[in-house]
Short mmCIF file of C-alpha atoms in Angstrom, two decimals:
data_model
loop_
_atom_site.label_atom_id
_atom_site.label_comp_id
_atom_site.label_asym_id
_atom_site.label_seq_id
_atom_site.Cartn_x
_atom_site.Cartn_y
_atom_site.Cartn_z
CA MET A 114 31.63 3.37 -0.37
CA ARG A 115 30.79 4.15 -3.99
CA ARG A 116 27.09 3.74 -4.81
CA GLU A 117 26.26 2.14 -8.11
CA ARG A 118 23.74 3.83 -10.42
CA PRO A 119 21.97 2.54 -13.48
CA ALA A 120 23.77 2.68 -16.76
CA GLY A 121 22.87 5.79 -18.73
CA PRO A 122 22.25 9.35 -17.63
CA THR A 123 20.97 10.20 -14.19
CA PRO A 124 17.81 12.34 -14.48
CA GLY A 125 17.92 15.97 -13.38
CA ARG A 126 15.21 17.65 -11.31
CA ALA A 127 12.72 17.50 -14.21
CA GLY A 128 13.62 13.85 -14.74
CA GLU A 129 13.14 13.18 -11.03
CA ARG A 130 9.66 14.66 -11.24
CA ARG A 131 8.77 12.40 -14.17
CA VAL A 132 10.12 9.37 -12.32
CA THR A 133 8.15 10.40 -9.21
CA VAL A 134 4.90 10.61 -11.19
CA LEU A 135 5.60 7.24 -12.81
CA LEU A 136 6.38 5.51 -9.50
CA THR A 137 3.30 7.08 -7.92
CA ALA A 138 1.13 5.69 -10.72
CA ALA A 139 2.78 2.28 -10.46
CA MET A 140 2.11 2.05 -6.72
CA GLY A 141 -1.52 3.01 -7.28
CA VAL A 142 -1.96 0.30 -9.89
CA SER A 143 -0.22 -2.36 -7.79
CA MET A 144 -2.95 -2.26 -5.12
CA LEU A 145 -5.87 -0.92 -7.14
CA GLN A 146 -7.73 -4.23 -7.00
CA LEU A 147 -8.02 -3.94 -3.21
CA PHE A 148 -9.64 -0.52 -3.38
CA LEU A 149 -11.88 -1.40 -6.31
CA ILE A 150 -13.30 -4.42 -4.50
CA GLY A 151 -13.80 -2.32 -1.38
CA ALA A 152 -15.40 0.61 -3.21
CA LEU A 153 -17.54 -1.66 -5.39
CA GLY A 154 -18.39 -3.93 -2.45
CA PRO A 155 -22.07 -2.88 -2.25
CA ARG A 156 -22.49 -3.58 -5.99
CA LEU A 157 -20.67 -6.91 -5.77
CA VAL A 158 -22.96 -7.99 -2.93
CA ALA A 159 -26.17 -6.74 -4.57
CA GLU A 160 -25.48 -7.46 -8.26
CA ALA A 161 -22.96 -10.31 -8.37
CA GLY A 162 -24.13 -12.23 -5.31
CA VAL A 163 -20.74 -12.07 -3.60
CA SER A 164 -21.02 -12.52 0.18
CA ARG A 165 -19.45 -10.18 2.71
CA THR A 166 -17.18 -13.00 3.83
CA ALA A 167 -16.05 -13.59 0.24
CA ILE A 168 -15.18 -9.91 -0.11
CA GLY A 169 -12.93 -10.28 2.93
CA LEU A 170 -11.38 -13.41 1.43
CA THR A 171 -10.44 -11.52 -1.74
CA THR A 172 -8.18 -9.32 0.37
CA THR A 173 -6.79 -12.40 2.10
CA ALA A 174 -6.09 -14.11 -1.22
CA GLY A 175 -4.28 -11.15 -2.75
CA PHE A 176 -2.24 -10.15 0.25
CA GLY A 177 -1.59 -13.69 1.42
CA VAL A 178 0.14 -14.33 -1.91
CA ALA A 179 1.88 -10.94 -1.68
CA ALA A 180 3.16 -11.69 1.83
CA LEU A 181 4.58 -15.09 0.83
CA LEU A 182 6.19 -13.80 -2.35
CA SER A 183 7.64 -10.77 -0.57
CA LEU A 184 10.02 -13.12 1.25
CA THR A 185 11.86 -13.60 -2.06
CA ALA A 186 10.62 -10.72 -4.24
CA GLY A 187 13.35 -8.38 -3.00
CA ARG A 188 16.04 -10.78 -4.21
CA TRP A 189 14.36 -10.96 -7.63
CA VAL A 190 14.41 -7.18 -7.88
CA ASP A 191 18.04 -6.95 -6.78
CA ARG A 192 19.10 -9.60 -9.31
CA LEU A 193 16.85 -8.87 -12.30
CA GLY A 194 16.73 -5.09 -12.00
CA ALA A 195 14.08 -2.67 -10.78
CA ARG A 196 13.08 -1.44 -14.27
CA ARG A 197 12.34 -4.93 -15.57
CA CYS A 198 10.41 -5.87 -12.44
CA LEU A 199 8.38 -2.66 -12.50
CA VAL A 200 7.25 -3.27 -16.10
CA VAL A 201 6.39 -6.89 -15.28
CA LEU A 202 4.37 -5.97 -12.20
CA LEU A 203 2.33 -3.42 -14.16
CA LEU A 204 1.54 -5.96 -16.87
CA LEU A 205 0.58 -8.57 -14.28
CA ALA A 206 -1.67 -6.04 -12.55
CA ALA A 207 -3.39 -5.37 -15.89
CA VAL A 208 -3.98 -9.11 -16.43
CA ALA A 209 -5.28 -9.60 -12.87
CA LEU A 210 -7.72 -6.69 -13.19
CA ALA A 211 -8.95 -7.96 -16.54
CA LEU A 212 -9.60 -11.40 -15.02
CA ILE A 213 -11.43 -9.86 -12.05
CA GLY A 214 -13.70 -8.05 -14.49
CA ALA A 215 -14.38 -11.31 -16.31
CA ALA A 216 -14.92 -13.44 -13.17
CA SER A 217 -18.14 -15.46 -13.29
CA ASN A 218 -18.02 -16.91 -9.78
CA THR A 219 -16.30 -16.45 -6.42
CA PHE A 220 -13.58 -19.03 -7.14
CA VAL A 221 -12.45 -17.26 -10.32
CA LEU A 222 -12.59 -13.92 -8.52
CA LEU A 223 -10.35 -15.22 -5.73
CA ALA A 224 -7.90 -16.74 -8.24
CA ALA A 225 -7.65 -13.46 -10.15
CA VAL A 226 -7.06 -11.49 -6.96
CA ALA A 227 -4.40 -14.00 -5.91
CA LEU A 228 -2.57 -13.36 -9.20
CA GLY A 229 -2.68 -9.67 -8.28
CA GLY A 230 -0.60 -10.52 -5.22
CA LEU A 231 2.54 -10.82 -7.35
CA PRO A 232 2.65 -7.17 -8.48
CA GLN A 233 1.92 -6.15 -4.90
CA ALA A 234 4.97 -8.09 -3.72
CA LEU A 235 7.22 -6.48 -6.34
CA ALA A 236 5.97 -2.90 -5.96
CA ASN A 237 7.82 -1.61 -2.90
CA PRO A 238 11.20 -3.26 -3.57
CA ALA A 239 11.20 -2.16 -7.23
CA THR A 240 10.12 1.42 -6.60
CA ASN A 241 12.36 1.87 -3.54
CA LYS A 242 15.37 0.60 -5.47
CA ILE A 243 14.65 3.04 -8.31
CA ILE A 244 14.49 5.91 -5.80
CA VAL A 245 17.85 4.96 -4.29
CA ALA A 246 19.35 4.74 -7.78
CA VAL A 247 18.12 7.97 -9.37
CA VAL A 248 17.09 10.38 -6.58
CA GLY A 249 19.52 12.38 -4.48
CA PRO A 250 19.61 11.66 -0.71
CA ALA A 251 18.12 15.04 0.22
CA ARG A 252 14.94 14.39 -1.78
CA ARG A 253 14.39 10.69 -1.11
CA GLY A 254 11.99 11.25 1.78
CA ALA A 255 9.75 13.55 -0.28
CA VAL A 256 9.85 11.32 -3.36
CA THR A 257 9.09 8.26 -1.22
CA GLY A 258 6.10 10.07 0.26
CA TRP A 259 4.72 10.91 -3.16
CA LYS A 260 5.44 7.40 -4.40
CA GLN A 261 3.68 5.80 -1.43
CA SER A 262 0.80 8.23 -1.84
CA GLY A 263 0.12 6.50 -5.15
CA VAL A 264 -1.61 3.75 -3.19
CA GLN A 265 -4.02 6.31 -1.76
CA LEU A 266 -4.50 7.95 -5.14
CA GLY A 267 -5.58 4.48 -6.21
CA ALA A 268 -8.09 4.50 -3.34
CA PHE A 269 -9.36 7.88 -4.51
CA ALA A 270 -9.64 6.64 -8.10
CA ALA A 271 -11.55 3.56 -6.98
CA GLY A 272 -13.83 5.49 -4.66
CA LEU A 273 -14.76 8.34 -6.99
CA PRO A 274 -14.20 8.16 -10.79
CA LEU A 275 -14.17 4.37 -11.13
CA ALA A 276 -17.10 3.92 -8.75
CA ALA A 277 -19.02 6.58 -10.69
CA LEU A 278 -18.12 4.80 -13.94
CA ALA A 279 -19.57 1.60 -12.47
CA ALA A 280 -22.94 3.33 -12.16
CA TRP A 281 -22.90 3.86 -15.93
CA ALA A 282 -20.87 0.94 -17.35
CA GLY A 283 -21.36 -1.63 -14.60
CA TRP A 284 -18.77 -2.89 -12.14
CA ARG A 285 -17.11 -5.05 -14.82
CA GLY A 286 -16.64 -2.09 -17.15
CA SER A 287 -15.07 -0.13 -14.32
CA VAL A 288 -12.55 -2.88 -13.56
CA TRP A 289 -11.68 -3.36 -17.24
CA THR A 290 -11.00 0.36 -17.55
CA ALA A 291 -8.52 0.05 -14.68
CA ALA A 292 -6.83 -2.88 -16.48
CA ALA A 293 -6.34 -0.79 -19.61
CA LEU A 294 -4.77 2.03 -17.56
CA ALA A 295 -2.32 -0.42 -15.97
CA ALA A 296 -1.19 -1.62 -19.41
CA LEU A 297 -0.63 1.96 -20.58
CA ILE A 298 1.49 2.75 -17.52
CA ALA A 299 3.59 -0.36 -18.22
CA CYS A 300 4.39 1.02 -21.69
CA TRP A 301 5.32 4.35 -20.14
CA ALA A 302 7.67 2.69 -17.61
CA LEU A 303 9.43 0.76 -20.36
CA ARG A 304 10.22 4.01 -22.19
CA ALA A 305 10.85 6.35 -19.27
CA LEU A 306 13.15 4.48 -16.88
CA PRO A 307 16.93 4.16 -17.37
CA PRO A 308 18.43 0.70 -18.00
CA ASP A 309 19.14 -1.56 -15.05
CA PRO A 310 22.75 -1.73 -13.78
CA GLY A 311 24.90 -4.81 -13.94
CA PRO A 312 25.26 -7.16 -10.94
CA ALA A 313 27.01 -5.81 -7.82
CA GLN A 314 30.44 -7.21 -6.96
CA ALA A 315 31.07 -5.99 -3.40
CA PRO A 316 29.28 -7.72 -0.48
CA LEU A 317 26.08 -6.08 0.75
CA ARG A 318 25.72 -4.38 4.13
CA ASP A 319 22.53 -5.71 5.69
CA MET A 320 20.26 -3.68 7.96
CA PRO A 321 20.21 -5.16 11.48
CA ARG A 322 17.78 -8.07 11.42
CA ALA A 323 16.21 -7.03 14.73
CA ARG A 324 15.35 -3.61 13.27
CA VAL A 325 13.91 -5.15 10.11
CA GLY A 326 11.89 -7.58 12.22
CA ARG A 327 10.44 -4.83 14.40
CA LEU A 328 9.52 -2.75 11.35
CA ALA A 329 7.91 -5.85 9.80
CA LEU A 330 5.87 -6.55 12.97
CA PHE A 331 4.78 -2.91 13.13
CA SER A 332 3.77 -3.12 9.48
CA PHE A 333 1.82 -6.33 10.12
CA LEU A 334 -0.29 -4.75 12.85
CA LEU A 335 -0.76 -1.57 10.84
CA GLY A 336 -1.75 -3.63 7.79
CA CYS A 337 -4.37 -5.59 9.77
CA GLY A 338 -6.19 -2.42 10.67
CA ILE A 339 -5.82 -0.57 7.37
CA ALA A 340 -7.01 -3.57 5.34
CA ALA A 341 -10.15 -3.94 7.44
CA VAL A 342 -10.95 -0.25 6.96
CA ASN A 343 -10.24 -0.35 3.21
CA THR A 344 -12.34 -3.47 2.66
CA TYR A 345 -15.37 -2.76 4.83
CA LEU A 346 -15.64 1.03 5.17
CA ALA A 347 -17.95 1.48 2.17
CA LEU A 348 -20.04 -1.55 3.15
CA PHE A 349 -20.33 -0.19 6.71
CA GLY A 350 -21.54 3.13 5.32
CA ALA A 351 -24.12 1.41 3.13
CA GLU A 352 -25.40 -1.23 5.58
CA ARG A 353 -25.15 0.50 8.95
CA LEU A 354 -25.37 4.20 8.14
CA GLY A 355 -27.81 4.04 5.21
CA LEU A 356 -25.54 5.67 2.61
CA GLY A 357 -26.13 4.96 -1.09
CA PRO A 358 -23.49 2.94 -3.01
CA VAL A 359 -21.88 6.00 -4.61
CA VAL A 360 -21.79 8.06 -1.40
CA ALA A 361 -20.49 5.05 0.54
CA ALA A 362 -17.66 4.77 -1.99
CA TRP A 363 -16.82 8.42 -1.29
CA LEU A 364 -15.69 7.29 2.15
CA VAL A 365 -12.90 5.33 0.46
CA ALA A 366 -12.13 8.39 -1.65
CA ALA A 367 -11.93 10.57 1.48
CA LEU A 368 -9.51 8.11 3.04
CA GLY A 369 -7.49 8.27 -0.16
CA VAL A 370 -7.26 12.08 -0.18
CA THR A 371 -6.07 12.35 3.42
CA GLY A 372 -3.81 9.35 2.87
CA VAL A 373 -2.04 11.20 0.07
CA ALA A 374 -1.59 14.29 2.23
CA GLY A 375 -0.45 12.22 5.20
CA ARG A 376 2.04 10.14 3.26
CA VAL A 377 3.58 13.12 1.49
CA GLY A 378 3.69 15.34 4.57
CA TRP A 379 4.92 12.79 7.09
CA SER A 380 7.44 11.22 4.69
CA ARG A 381 8.87 14.64 3.87
CA ARG A 382 9.29 15.26 7.59
CA ALA A 383 10.79 11.79 8.10
CA GLY A 384 13.29 12.44 5.32
CA ARG A 385 14.53 15.54 7.13
CA LEU A 386 14.89 13.79 10.48
CA GLY A 387 18.01 11.88 11.39
CA ARG A 388 15.78 9.27 13.05
CA SER A 389 12.68 8.83 10.92
CA GLU A 390 11.46 5.92 13.07
CA VAL A 391 10.50 8.31 15.90
CA LEU A 392 7.32 9.18 13.99
CA LEU A 393 5.93 5.64 13.87
CA ALA A 394 4.51 5.37 17.41
CA PRO A 395 2.68 8.74 17.30
CA LEU A 396 1.19 7.91 13.91
CA ALA A 397 -0.08 4.53 15.14
CA ALA A 398 -1.55 6.19 18.24
CA GLY A 399 -3.41 8.67 16.03
CA ALA A 400 -4.71 5.74 13.97
CA CYS A 401 -6.04 4.11 17.15
CA GLY A 402 -8.09 7.22 17.87
CA ALA A 403 -9.38 7.22 14.28
CA ALA A 404 -10.65 3.65 14.62
CA LEU A 405 -12.51 4.56 17.80
CA LEU A 406 -14.23 7.36 15.88
CA LEU A 407 -15.45 4.77 13.36
CA ALA A 408 -16.81 2.69 16.24
CA ALA A 409 -18.70 5.74 17.52
CA ALA A 410 -20.14 6.51 14.08
CA SER A 411 -23.03 4.09 14.60
CA SER A 412 -24.38 6.57 17.13
CA ALA A 413 -23.09 9.77 15.46
CA PRO A 414 -22.91 9.06 11.70
CA PHE A 415 -20.93 12.21 10.82
CA LEU A 416 -17.97 10.75 12.71
CA VAL A 417 -17.49 8.19 9.96
CA TRP A 418 -16.11 10.95 7.72
CA VAL A 419 -13.77 12.20 10.45
CA GLY A 420 -12.62 8.67 11.24
CA ALA A 421 -12.02 7.79 7.59
CA ALA A 422 -9.99 10.98 7.08
CA ALA A 423 -7.95 10.34 10.22
CA VAL A 424 -7.15 6.73 9.21
CA GLY A 425 -5.67 8.14 6.02
CA ALA A 426 -3.74 10.89 7.78
CA PHE A 427 -2.20 8.63 10.45
CA ALA A 428 -2.41 4.89 9.72
CA VAL A 429 -1.80 5.06 6.00
CA ALA A 430 1.03 7.56 6.51
CA GLY A 431 2.74 5.15 8.92
CA ASN A 432 3.47 2.67 6.15
CA ALA A 433 5.16 5.36 4.06
CA VAL A 434 7.38 6.37 6.97
CA THR A 435 8.56 2.75 7.38
CA MET A 436 9.63 2.81 3.73
CA VAL A 437 11.58 6.03 4.34
CA ALA A 438 13.29 4.34 7.29
CA VAL A 439 14.31 1.41 5.10
CA ILE A 440 15.56 3.59 2.24
CA LYS A 441 17.66 5.74 4.58
CA ARG A 442 19.39 2.81 6.26
CA ALA A 443 19.57 0.06 3.61
CA ASP A 444 22.54 -0.66 1.34
CA PRO A 445 21.50 0.80 -2.06
CA ARG A 446 22.24 -2.48 -3.84
CA GLY A 447 20.15 -4.49 -1.37
CA ALA A 448 17.32 -2.01 -0.87
CA GLY A 449 14.95 -4.34 -2.69
CA ARG A 450 15.48 -7.16 -0.21
CA ASP A 451 15.05 -5.06 2.94
CA SER A 452 12.01 -3.30 1.47
CA ALA A 453 10.42 -6.64 0.59
CA LEU A 454 10.92 -8.10 4.06
CA VAL A 455 9.20 -5.13 5.71
CA SER A 456 6.48 -5.24 3.05
CA ALA A 457 5.93 -8.94 3.81
CA GLY A 458 4.75 -7.98 7.28
CA PHE A 459 2.42 -5.32 5.88
CA PHE A 460 0.92 -7.70 3.33
CA ALA A 461 0.50 -10.44 5.94
CA GLY A 462 -1.51 -7.93 7.96
CA PHE A 463 -3.64 -7.15 4.93
CA ALA A 464 -4.32 -10.87 4.54
CA ALA A 465 -5.22 -11.42 8.20
CA GLY A 466 -7.14 -8.25 9.05
CA PRO A 467 -10.34 -8.45 6.95
CA PRO A 468 -11.33 -12.05 7.83
CA LEU A 469 -10.95 -11.32 11.56
CA PHE A 470 -13.03 -8.17 11.13
CA ALA A 471 -15.66 -10.09 9.15
CA ILE A 472 -16.01 -12.73 11.87
CA LEU A 473 -16.68 -10.08 14.51
CA VAL A 474 -19.17 -8.28 12.26
CA GLU A 475 -21.07 -11.50 11.56
CA LEU A 476 -21.22 -12.36 15.26
CA TRP A 477 -21.66 -9.02 17.02
CA GLY A 478 -21.85 -6.21 14.45
CA TYR A 479 -19.57 -3.46 13.23
CA GLY A 480 -18.87 -1.86 16.61
CA PRO A 481 -16.67 -4.69 17.94
CA GLY A 482 -14.98 -4.87 14.54
CA TRP A 483 -13.84 -1.26 14.78
CA VAL A 484 -12.70 -1.84 18.36
CA LEU A 485 -10.52 -4.69 17.05
CA VAL A 486 -8.98 -2.30 14.52
CA ALA A 487 -8.26 0.18 17.33
CA ALA A 488 -6.58 -2.60 19.33
CA GLU A 489 -4.39 -3.51 16.34
CA PHE A 490 -3.27 0.09 15.97
CA ALA A 491 -2.63 0.30 19.74
CA ALA A 492 -0.42 -2.80 19.52
CA ALA A 493 1.49 -1.20 16.63
CA THR A 494 2.08 1.82 18.86
CA ALA A 495 3.62 -0.42 21.52
CA VAL A 496 5.84 -2.19 18.98
CA ALA A 497 7.13 1.10 17.55
CA ALA A 498 7.72 2.82 20.88
CA PRO A 499 11.23 1.34 21.45
CA LEU A 500 12.32 2.65 18.05
CA ARG A 501 12.06 6.19 19.42
CA SER A 502 15.05 5.51 21.65
CA ARG A 503 16.92 3.02 19.45
CA ALA A 504 16.59 4.78 16.11
CA GLY A 505 19.83 6.63 16.61
CA ALA A 506 21.79 3.64 17.90
CA PRO A 507 24.88 2.75 15.89
CA ARG A 508 24.61 -0.03 13.41
#
């Protein structure tokens, strides 16, 4: 079957590198609000009077909207074009960040974060569709890994330079700086990406719904655990381990660094495998061990650094490998829809995970919260295990 490509020239290797950098930046911006609120959590609690429960609800607001919109976002991307949707999501992210910086109370903060759910819903389907359109099959795994690592680069940016900026310019100045960067990347995307193709004529070949559903459930469980770590790791370091606000934010940065390495490395490996899904269960099992290290950090504080690094290397990498699995098996013209359905599960997990964690912390402390995260990763391992034997089954 002939695969349609965007009108205009297909980029060479140098063009692929530019597109990879752009998509990496776009993914970082799409979820930057999550990491900023997590990294700036101690300042929001101390300076803005935001409660720990409200911080968890910001994640629920953003990713609850993202999960709902992901059910249809893939169709928007397939119909309107990935380039248009990528520019729109970057502009919406800039507006949402600007409103977060201007928020005067918890209600406005939650509303601004909810608006940020729309770019989150568009990010994976738009970027995956661009990869299918302009990147050769042999390099899609590696490019997907770099693209997905943009989320963790966003975590690093929130945990180190933007958190450091907050010490000088205040948390609002830090968030407004992020909004300006998002607007600049939108201008870059408008100039750098090739035009969108016309509508497809031939019928699409869907991925098996059972496979999409299992990947979505795996992503949901993975998202529950990752979101709890992202949202409360810095606060745990500050409240339970006695770390200062800047050092506590470095925990998020450490997770971001290993998340980049994990996503790039594991996605590159997944791209070379005929059955990329075989990696999902081992990665989730490694994430379960990482969460148990966080639980043990209350008694041995140095373990918090090991646990944070391991969450990035295993749990965060697992989401990137699911995207590789979708890209390798989806019809190029419908890649947006399949990507969005799997992303819906991940975002639903991000919406559900932090409030459940917060309830346990309020009632019994951080230890049971980290045990819950370990249980979520263990359940993801069980869900992914059958894919090791079915990944090579004929469609």
